PDB file of C-alpha atoms in Angstrom:
ATOM      1  CA  GLY L   1     -14.748  -6.379  -7.506  1.00 52.00           C
ATOM      2  CA  GLN L   2     -15.875  -4.282  -4.495  1.00 57.00           C
ATOM      3  CA  GLN L   3     -13.499  -0.898  -4.660  1.00 79.00           C
ATOM      4  CA  VAL L   4     -13.047   2.129  -2.649  1.00 89.00           C
ATOM      5  CA  MET L   5     -13.181   5.731  -4.226  1.00 93.00           C
ATOM      6  CA  GLN L   6     -10.763   8.228  -2.937  1.00 95.00           C
ATOM      7  CA  ILE L   7     -11.018  11.877  -3.589  1.00 95.00           C
ATOM      8  CA  PRO L   8      -9.653  14.128  -4.347  1.00 96.00           C
ATOM      9  CA  GLN L   9      -6.539  12.822  -6.466  1.00 93.00           C
ATOM     10  CA  TYR L  10      -4.526  15.769  -5.558  1.00 94.00           C
ATOM     11  CA  GLN L  11      -4.863  18.862  -3.085  1.00 96.00           C
ATOM     12  CA  HIS L  12      -2.686  21.970  -2.976  1.00 96.00           C
ATOM     13  CA  VAL L  13      -2.763  23.876   0.237  1.00 97.00           C
ATOM     14  CA  GLN L  14      -0.781  26.552   1.739  1.00 97.00           C
ATOM     15  CA  GLU L  15       1.302  25.648   4.720  1.00 97.00           C
ATOM     16  CA  GLY L  16      -0.860  26.032   7.622  1.00 97.00           C
ATOM     17  CA  GLU L  17      -4.096  25.354   5.851  1.00 97.00           C
ATOM     18  CA  ASP L  18      -6.132  22.175   6.534  1.00 98.00           C
ATOM     19  CA  PHE L  19      -6.188  19.063   4.261  1.00 98.00           C
ATOM     20  CA  THR L  20      -9.004  16.650   4.067  1.00 98.00           C
ATOM     21  CA  THR L  21      -9.219  13.127   2.017  1.00 98.00           C
ATOM     22  CA  TYR L  22     -12.489  11.239   1.537  1.00 98.00           C
ATOM     23  CA  CYS L  23     -12.731   7.254   0.977  1.00 97.00           C
ATOM     24  CA  ASN L  24     -16.100   5.928  -0.204  1.00 96.00           C
ATOM     25  CA  SER L  25     -17.464   2.533  -0.805  1.00 94.00           C
ATOM     26  CA  SER L  26     -20.783   1.374  -2.132  1.00 92.00           C
ATOM     27  CA  THR L  27     -21.086  -1.489   0.429  1.00 90.00           C
ATOM     28  CA  THR L  28     -20.424  -1.830   4.123  1.00 92.00           C
ATOM     29  CA  LEU L  29     -16.964  -2.122   5.121  1.00 91.00           C
ATOM     30  CA  SER L  30     -15.577  -4.272   7.912  1.00 89.00           C
ATOM     31  CA  ASN L  31     -12.638  -1.936   8.511  1.00 90.00           C
ATOM     32  CA  ILE L  32     -10.726   1.043   7.043  1.00 93.00           C
ATOM     33  CA  GLN L  33      -7.079   1.423   7.084  1.00 93.00           C
ATOM     34  CA  TRP L  34      -4.963   4.781   6.340  1.00 96.00           C
ATOM     35  CA  TYR L  35      -1.322   4.563   5.041  1.00 95.00           C
ATOM     36  CA  LYS L  36       0.835   7.452   4.240  1.00 97.00           C
ATOM     37  CA  GLN L  37       3.600   7.221   1.481  1.00 96.00           C
ATOM     38  CA  ARG L  38       6.225  10.025   1.476  1.00 96.00           C
ATOM     39  CA  PRO L  39       7.631  10.960  -2.006  1.00 93.00           C
ATOM     40  CA  GLY L  40      10.093   8.188  -2.933  1.00 91.00           C
ATOM     41  CA  GLY L  41       9.178   6.137  -0.018  1.00 94.00           C
ATOM     42  CA  HIS L  42       6.896   3.087   0.772  1.00 95.00           C
ATOM     43  CA  PRO L  43       3.430   3.010   2.422  1.00 95.00           C
ATOM     44  CA  VAL L  44       3.392   3.112   6.180  1.00 95.00           C
ATOM     45  CA  PHE L  45       0.423   2.266   8.218  1.00 93.00           C
ATOM     46  CA  LEU L  46      -1.160   5.253  10.272  1.00 95.00           C
ATOM     47  CA  ILE L  47      -4.221   3.641  11.784  1.00 94.00           C
ATOM     48  CA  GLN L  48      -7.166   1.147  11.656  1.00 92.00           C
ATOM     49  CA  LEU L  49     -11.086   1.932  12.177  1.00 94.00           C
ATOM     50  CA  VAL L  50     -13.463  -0.670  12.688  1.00 92.00           C
ATOM     51  CA  LYS L  51     -16.376   0.679  14.559  1.00 94.00           C
ATOM     52  CA  SER L  52     -19.276   2.730  13.180  1.00 96.00           C
ATOM     53  CA  GLY L  53     -18.990   6.327  13.775  1.00 97.00           C
ATOM     54  CA  GLU L  54     -15.529   5.775  15.294  1.00 96.00           C
ATOM     55  CA  VAL L  55     -13.105   8.789  15.489  1.00 98.00           C
ATOM     56  CA  LYS L  56      -9.292   8.574  16.188  1.00 97.00           C
ATOM     57  CA  LYS L  57      -6.814  11.239  16.498  1.00 97.00           C
ATOM     58  CA  GLN L  58      -3.046  11.259  16.069  1.00 96.00           C
ATOM     59  CA  LYS L  59      -1.832  14.819  16.994  1.00 96.00           C
ATOM     60  CA  ARG L  60      -2.991  17.008  13.987  1.00 98.00           C
ATOM     61  CA  LEU L  61      -4.611  13.971  12.107  1.00 98.00           C
ATOM     62  CA  THR L  62      -8.328  13.045  12.869  1.00 98.00           C
ATOM     63  CA  PHE L  63      -9.516   9.842  11.275  1.00 98.00           C
ATOM     64  CA  GLN L  64     -13.359   9.061  11.012  1.00 98.00           C
ATOM     65  CA  PHE L  65     -15.345   6.007  10.062  1.00 97.00           C
ATOM     66  CA  GLY L  66     -18.951   6.772   8.812  1.00 97.00           C
ATOM     67  CA  GLU L  67     -21.929   5.791  10.802  1.00 96.00           C
ATOM     68  CA  ALA L  68     -22.946   3.193   7.802  1.00 96.00           C
ATOM     69  CA  LYS L  69     -19.162   2.133   7.698  1.00 95.00           C
ATOM     70  CA  LYS L  70     -19.328   2.973   3.916  1.00 95.00           C
ATOM     71  CA  ASN L  71     -16.932   6.180   4.047  1.00 96.00           C
ATOM     72  CA  SER L  72     -14.102   7.367   5.993  1.00 98.00           C
ATOM     73  CA  SER L  73     -12.030  10.571   5.967  1.00 98.00           C
ATOM     74  CA  LEU L  74      -8.659  11.783   7.140  1.00 98.00           C
ATOM     75  CA  HIS L  75      -8.300  15.340   8.171  1.00 98.00           C
ATOM     76  CA  ILE L  76      -5.116  17.041   8.799  1.00 98.00           C
ATOM     77  CA  THR L  77      -5.230  20.526  10.784  1.00 98.00           C
ATOM     78  CA  ALA L  78      -2.673  23.212  10.105  1.00 97.00           C
ATOM     79  CA  THR L  79      -0.413  21.207   7.461  1.00 97.00           C
ATOM     80  CA  GLN L  80       3.136  21.105   7.706  1.00 97.00           C
ATOM     81  CA  THR L  81       6.028  20.387   5.086  1.00 96.00           C
ATOM     82  CA  THR L  82       6.262  17.039   7.090  1.00 96.00           C
ATOM     83  CA  ASP L  83       2.933  16.084   5.902  1.00 97.00           C
ATOM     84  CA  VAL L  84       3.545  16.153   2.124  1.00 97.00           C
ATOM     85  CA  GLY L  85       3.031  12.757   0.493  1.00 96.00           C
ATOM     86  CA  THR L  86       0.224  10.332  -0.591  1.00 96.00           C
ATOM     87  CA  TYR L  87      -2.351   9.206   1.583  1.00 97.00           C
ATOM     88  CA  PHE L  88      -4.021   5.916   1.017  1.00 96.00           C
ATOM     89  CA  CYS L  89      -7.097   4.164   2.377  1.00 95.00           C
ATOM     90  CA  ALA L  90      -7.497   0.394   2.206  1.00 92.00           C
ATOM     91  CA  TYR L  91      -9.861  -2.098   3.711  1.00 87.00           C
ATOM     92  CA  SER L  92      -9.196  -5.804   4.079  1.00 79.00           C
ATOM     93  CA  ASN L  93     -11.303  -8.382   2.634  1.00 73.00           C
ATOM     94  CA  TYR L  94      -8.893 -11.438   2.544  1.00 70.00           C
ATOM     95  CA  GLN L  95      -6.600  -8.966   0.617  1.00 77.00           C
ATOM     96  CA  LEU L  96      -6.411  -5.320   1.144  1.00 82.00           C
ATOM     97  CA  ILE L  97      -8.218  -3.367  -1.391  1.00 86.00           C
ATOM     98  CA  TRP L  98      -6.590   0.098  -1.897  1.00 90.00           C
ATOM     99  CA  GLY L  99      -7.892   3.421  -2.785  1.00 92.00           C
ATOM    100  CA  ALA L 100      -6.096   5.295  -5.678  1.00 91.00           C
ATOM    101  CA  GLY L 101      -4.655   7.830  -2.957  1.00 94.00           C
ATOM    102  CA  THR L 102      -4.751  11.662  -2.348  1.00 96.00           C
ATOM    103  CA  LYS L 103      -1.584  13.479  -2.983  1.00 96.00           C
ATOM    104  CA  LEU L 104      -0.997  16.276  -0.601  1.00 97.00           C
ATOM    105  CA  ILE L 105       1.099  19.092  -1.959  1.00 96.00           C
ATOM    106  CA  ILE L 106       2.163  22.247  -0.137  1.00 96.00           C
ATOM    107  CA  LYS L 107       2.486  25.330  -2.189  1.00 91.00           C
ATOM    108  CA  PRO L 108       5.840  27.102  -2.157  1.00 86.00           C
TER     109      PRO L 108
ATOM    110  CA  ASN A   1      14.951  -6.411  13.605  1.00 72.00           C
ATOM    111  CA  ALA A   2      15.192  -5.182   9.985  1.00 82.00           C
ATOM    112  CA  GLY A   3      11.454  -5.658   9.126  1.00 94.00           C
ATOM    113  CA  VAL A   4      10.948  -6.148   5.504  1.00 97.00           C
ATOM    114  CA  THR A   5      13.876  -5.963   2.946  1.00 97.00           C
ATOM    115  CA  GLN A   6      14.002  -5.970  -0.703  1.00 98.00           C
ATOM    116  CA  THR A   7      16.984  -6.615  -3.175  1.00 97.00           C
ATOM    117  CA  PRO A   8      17.757  -5.285  -5.398  1.00 97.00           C
ATOM    118  CA  LYS A   9      16.810  -1.571  -4.872  1.00 96.00           C
ATOM    119  CA  PHE A  10      17.004  -0.795  -8.454  1.00 97.00           C
ATOM    120  CA  ARG A  11      17.489  -2.453 -11.895  1.00 96.00           C
ATOM    121  CA  VAL A  12      17.611  -1.710 -15.428  1.00 97.00           C
ATOM    122  CA  LEU A  13      16.630  -4.714 -17.901  1.00 97.00           C
ATOM    123  CA  LYS A  14      16.442  -4.961 -21.560  1.00 97.00           C
ATOM    124  CA  THR A  15      13.116  -6.300 -22.983  1.00 98.00           C
ATOM    125  CA  GLY A  16      13.076 -10.200 -22.875  1.00 97.00           C
ATOM    126  CA  GLN A  17      15.441 -10.475 -20.047  1.00 97.00           C
ATOM    127  CA  SER A  18      14.612 -12.311 -16.794  1.00 96.00           C
ATOM    128  CA  MET A  19      15.007 -11.424 -13.080  1.00 96.00           C
ATOM    129  CA  THR A  20      14.117 -12.394  -9.710  1.00 97.00           C
ATOM    130  CA  LEU A  21      13.036  -9.772  -6.917  1.00 98.00           C
ATOM    131  CA  LEU A  22      13.867 -10.898  -3.204  1.00 97.00           C
ATOM    132  CA  CYS A  23      11.784  -9.867  -0.443  1.00 98.00           C
ATOM    133  CA  ALA A  24      12.576 -10.987   3.094  1.00 98.00           C
ATOM    134  CA  GLN A  25      10.881 -10.455   6.482  1.00 97.00           C
ATOM    135  CA  ASP A  26      12.141 -11.070   9.982  1.00 95.00           C
ATOM    136  CA  MET A  27       8.795 -10.781  11.784  1.00 93.00           C
ATOM    137  CA  ASN A  28       7.335 -14.283  11.448  1.00 92.00           C
ATOM    138  CA  HIS A  29       4.545 -13.189   9.374  1.00 92.00           C
ATOM    139  CA  GLU A  30       2.474 -15.597   7.508  1.00 91.00           C
ATOM    140  CA  TYR A  31       1.049 -13.407   4.758  1.00 92.00           C
ATOM    141  CA  MET A  32       3.225 -11.810   1.993  1.00 94.00           C
ATOM    142  CA  TYR A  33       2.537  -9.749  -1.057  1.00 95.00           C
ATOM    143  CA  TRP A  34       4.008  -8.158  -4.024  1.00 97.00           C
ATOM    144  CA  TYR A  35       2.392  -5.069  -5.406  1.00 96.00           C
ATOM    145  CA  ARG A  36       3.414  -2.636  -8.224  1.00 96.00           C
ATOM    146  CA  GLN A  37       3.136   1.003  -8.374  1.00 94.00           C
ATOM    147  CA  ASP A  38       2.993   2.980 -11.348  1.00 91.00           C
ATOM    148  CA  PRO A  39       3.853   6.685 -11.463  1.00 82.00           C
ATOM    149  CA  GLY A  40       0.987   8.575  -9.784  1.00 75.00           C
ATOM    150  CA  MET A  41      -1.065   5.469  -9.141  1.00 79.00           C
ATOM    151  CA  GLY A  42      -2.040   3.454  -6.275  1.00 84.00           C
ATOM    152  CA  LEU A  43      -1.016   0.012  -5.379  1.00 91.00           C
ATOM    153  CA  ARG A  44      -1.948  -3.181  -7.347  1.00 92.00           C
ATOM    154  CA  LEU A  45      -1.514  -6.536  -6.056  1.00 93.00           C
ATOM    155  CA  ILE A  46       0.387  -8.909  -8.286  1.00 96.00           C
ATOM    156  CA  HIS A  47       0.262 -12.133  -6.256  1.00 96.00           C
ATOM    157  CA  TYR A  48       0.362 -13.033  -2.578  1.00 94.00           C
ATOM    158  CA  SER A  49       0.977 -15.875  -0.156  1.00 94.00           C
ATOM    159  CA  VAL A  50      -0.835 -17.068   2.900  1.00 90.00           C
ATOM    160  CA  GLY A  51       1.813 -19.313   4.098  1.00 91.00           C
ATOM    161  CA  GLU A  52       4.958 -21.244   3.290  1.00 94.00           C
ATOM    162  CA  GLY A  53       4.616 -23.285   0.024  1.00 93.00           C
ATOM    163  CA  THR A  54       1.159 -21.420  -1.013  1.00 94.00           C
ATOM    164  CA  THR A  55       0.766 -18.739  -3.375  1.00 96.00           C
ATOM    165  CA  ALA A  56      -2.228 -16.991  -5.062  1.00 94.00           C
ATOM    166  CA  LYS A  57      -3.031 -14.463  -7.920  1.00 94.00           C
ATOM    167  CA  GLY A  58      -3.686 -11.008  -7.224  1.00 92.00           C
ATOM    168  CA  GLU A  59      -5.292  -8.054  -9.447  1.00 89.00           C
ATOM    169  CA  VAL A  60      -2.381  -8.173 -12.154  1.00 94.00           C
ATOM    170  CA  PRO A  61      -0.650 -11.585 -12.004  1.00 96.00           C
ATOM    171  CA  ASP A  62       0.252 -11.874 -15.706  1.00 96.00           C
ATOM    172  CA  GLY A  63       3.838 -11.891 -16.699  1.00 96.00           C
ATOM    173  CA  TYR A  64       5.096 -12.668 -13.073  1.00 98.00           C
ATOM    174  CA  ASN A  65       5.663 -15.815 -11.130  1.00 97.00           C
ATOM    175  CA  VAL A  66       6.403 -16.289  -7.370  1.00 97.00           C
ATOM    176  CA  SER A  67       7.593 -18.603  -4.825  1.00 97.00           C
ATOM    177  CA  ARG A  68       7.483 -19.019  -1.138  1.00 97.00           C
ATOM    178  CA  LEU A  69       9.761 -21.944  -0.353  1.00 95.00           C
ATOM    179  CA  LYS A  70      10.569 -20.208   3.102  1.00 96.00           C
ATOM    180  CA  LYS A  71       8.087 -18.456   5.488  1.00 95.00           C
ATOM    181  CA  GLN A  72      10.447 -15.426   5.648  1.00 97.00           C
ATOM    182  CA  ASN A  73      11.171 -15.243   1.767  1.00 97.00           C
ATOM    183  CA  PHE A  74       9.033 -14.250  -1.097  1.00 98.00           C
ATOM    184  CA  LEU A  75      10.259 -14.150  -4.663  1.00 98.00           C
ATOM    185  CA  LEU A  76       8.807 -12.385  -7.432  1.00 98.00           C
ATOM    186  CA  GLY A  77       9.982 -13.390 -11.050  1.00 98.00           C
ATOM    187  CA  LEU A  78       9.777 -11.902 -14.399  1.00 96.00           C
ATOM    188  CA  GLU A  79      10.411 -14.609 -16.918  1.00 93.00           C
ATOM    189  CA  SER A  80      10.597 -12.092 -20.066  1.00 96.00           C
ATOM    190  CA  ALA A  81      10.534  -8.511 -19.075  1.00 96.00           C
ATOM    191  CA  ALA A  82       8.536  -6.087 -21.047  1.00 97.00           C
ATOM    192  CA  PRO A  83       8.457  -2.357 -20.978  1.00 97.00           C
ATOM    193  CA  SER A  84       5.002  -2.384 -19.496  1.00 96.00           C
ATOM    194  CA  GLN A  85       6.611  -3.855 -16.331  1.00 97.00           C
ATOM    195  CA  THR A  86       8.595  -0.821 -15.636  1.00 97.00           C
ATOM    196  CA  SER A  87       7.422   0.082 -12.390  1.00 97.00           C
ATOM    197  CA  VAL A  88       8.127   0.178  -8.523  1.00 97.00           C
ATOM    198  CA  TYR A  89       7.554  -3.101  -6.749  1.00 98.00           C
ATOM    199  CA  PHE A  90       6.906  -3.251  -3.188  1.00 97.00           C
ATOM    200  CA  CYS A  91       6.846  -6.292  -0.993  1.00 97.00           C
ATOM    201  CA  ALA A  92       4.585  -6.296   2.204  1.00 95.00           C
ATOM    202  CA  SER A  93       3.811  -8.796   4.998  1.00 94.00           C
ATOM    203  CA  SER A  94       1.293  -9.115   7.733  1.00 90.00           C
ATOM    204  CA  TYR A  95       0.611 -11.278  10.678  1.00 84.00           C
ATOM    205  CA  SER A  96      -2.822 -12.595   9.109  1.00 72.00           C
ATOM    206  CA  VAL A  97      -5.730 -11.769   7.204  1.00 59.00           C
ATOM    207  CA  GLY A  98      -8.838 -10.157   8.458  1.00 56.00           C
ATOM    208  CA  ASN A  99      -9.784  -7.180  10.567  1.00 54.00           C
ATOM    209  CA  GLN A 100      -6.323  -6.878  12.181  1.00 62.00           C
ATOM    210  CA  GLU A 101      -4.260  -7.107   8.923  1.00 73.00           C
ATOM    211  CA  THR A 102      -1.845  -4.117   9.061  1.00 83.00           C
ATOM    212  CA  GLN A 103       0.725  -4.710   6.281  1.00 89.00           C
ATOM    213  CA  TYR A 104       4.428  -3.685   6.748  1.00 93.00           C
ATOM    214  CA  PHE A 105       6.136  -2.671   3.350  1.00 95.00           C
ATOM    215  CA  GLY A 106       9.447  -3.009   2.156  1.00 97.00           C
ATOM    216  CA  PRO A 107      11.422   0.006   0.592  1.00 97.00           C
ATOM    217  CA  GLY A 108      10.699  -0.907  -2.888  1.00 97.00           C
ATOM    218  CA  THR A 109      12.544  -2.056  -5.992  1.00 97.00           C
ATOM    219  CA  ARG A 110      12.532   0.381  -8.996  1.00 97.00           C
ATOM    220  CA  LEU A 111      12.667  -1.764 -12.079  1.00 97.00           C
ATOM    221  CA  LEU A 112      13.184  -0.037 -15.570  1.00 97.00           C
ATOM    222  CA  VAL A 113      12.658  -2.290 -18.796  1.00 97.00           C
ATOM    223  CA  LEU A 114      14.199  -0.778 -21.934  1.00 97.00           C
TER     224      LEU A 114
END
């Protein structure tokens, strides 16, 4: 079935560095959602994008939906320890179809 | 307003034992879902329900059964547990399907099958 590929699987950064995760599909998506899961926690909804080329910001987080609606990205500026966790993209097609997630790890 | 709650939080089973996981939501959501998440992996949909009295299979339904007798509750049953079912199980709910479908998750049930 239709899938979304999410890369990278892991990203190690120094605190204060930026972080980006990408979500790609071979077909046009009606929407894209982003969730965050803290270690040991459950996924929590962050945002939904529905329009071609849409860009939304939440403080240090910037979410983009591609012009062709086949890809999306989440960029975190100047990471903090509170950003640690796994970030998932998902799109709804009767059910939510999930990417595999990108784990943000902050180097000690 | 508790949102989505799950019981139990943690359980250890022996192979062949049965158990039921309970999910409850107080948001009057129509849609409810059961996922499993294995270490370092994403979420895989087991079963879902689009309303009271209805259920449907997801991506990995084998070995599980579900029931939605009341709108607010969604039960996941394991009739004969296997070690491969060791996982974290998340329940979620949403208002509806489609472009506005945001899912709200419970805290999870950690299941270990020996």
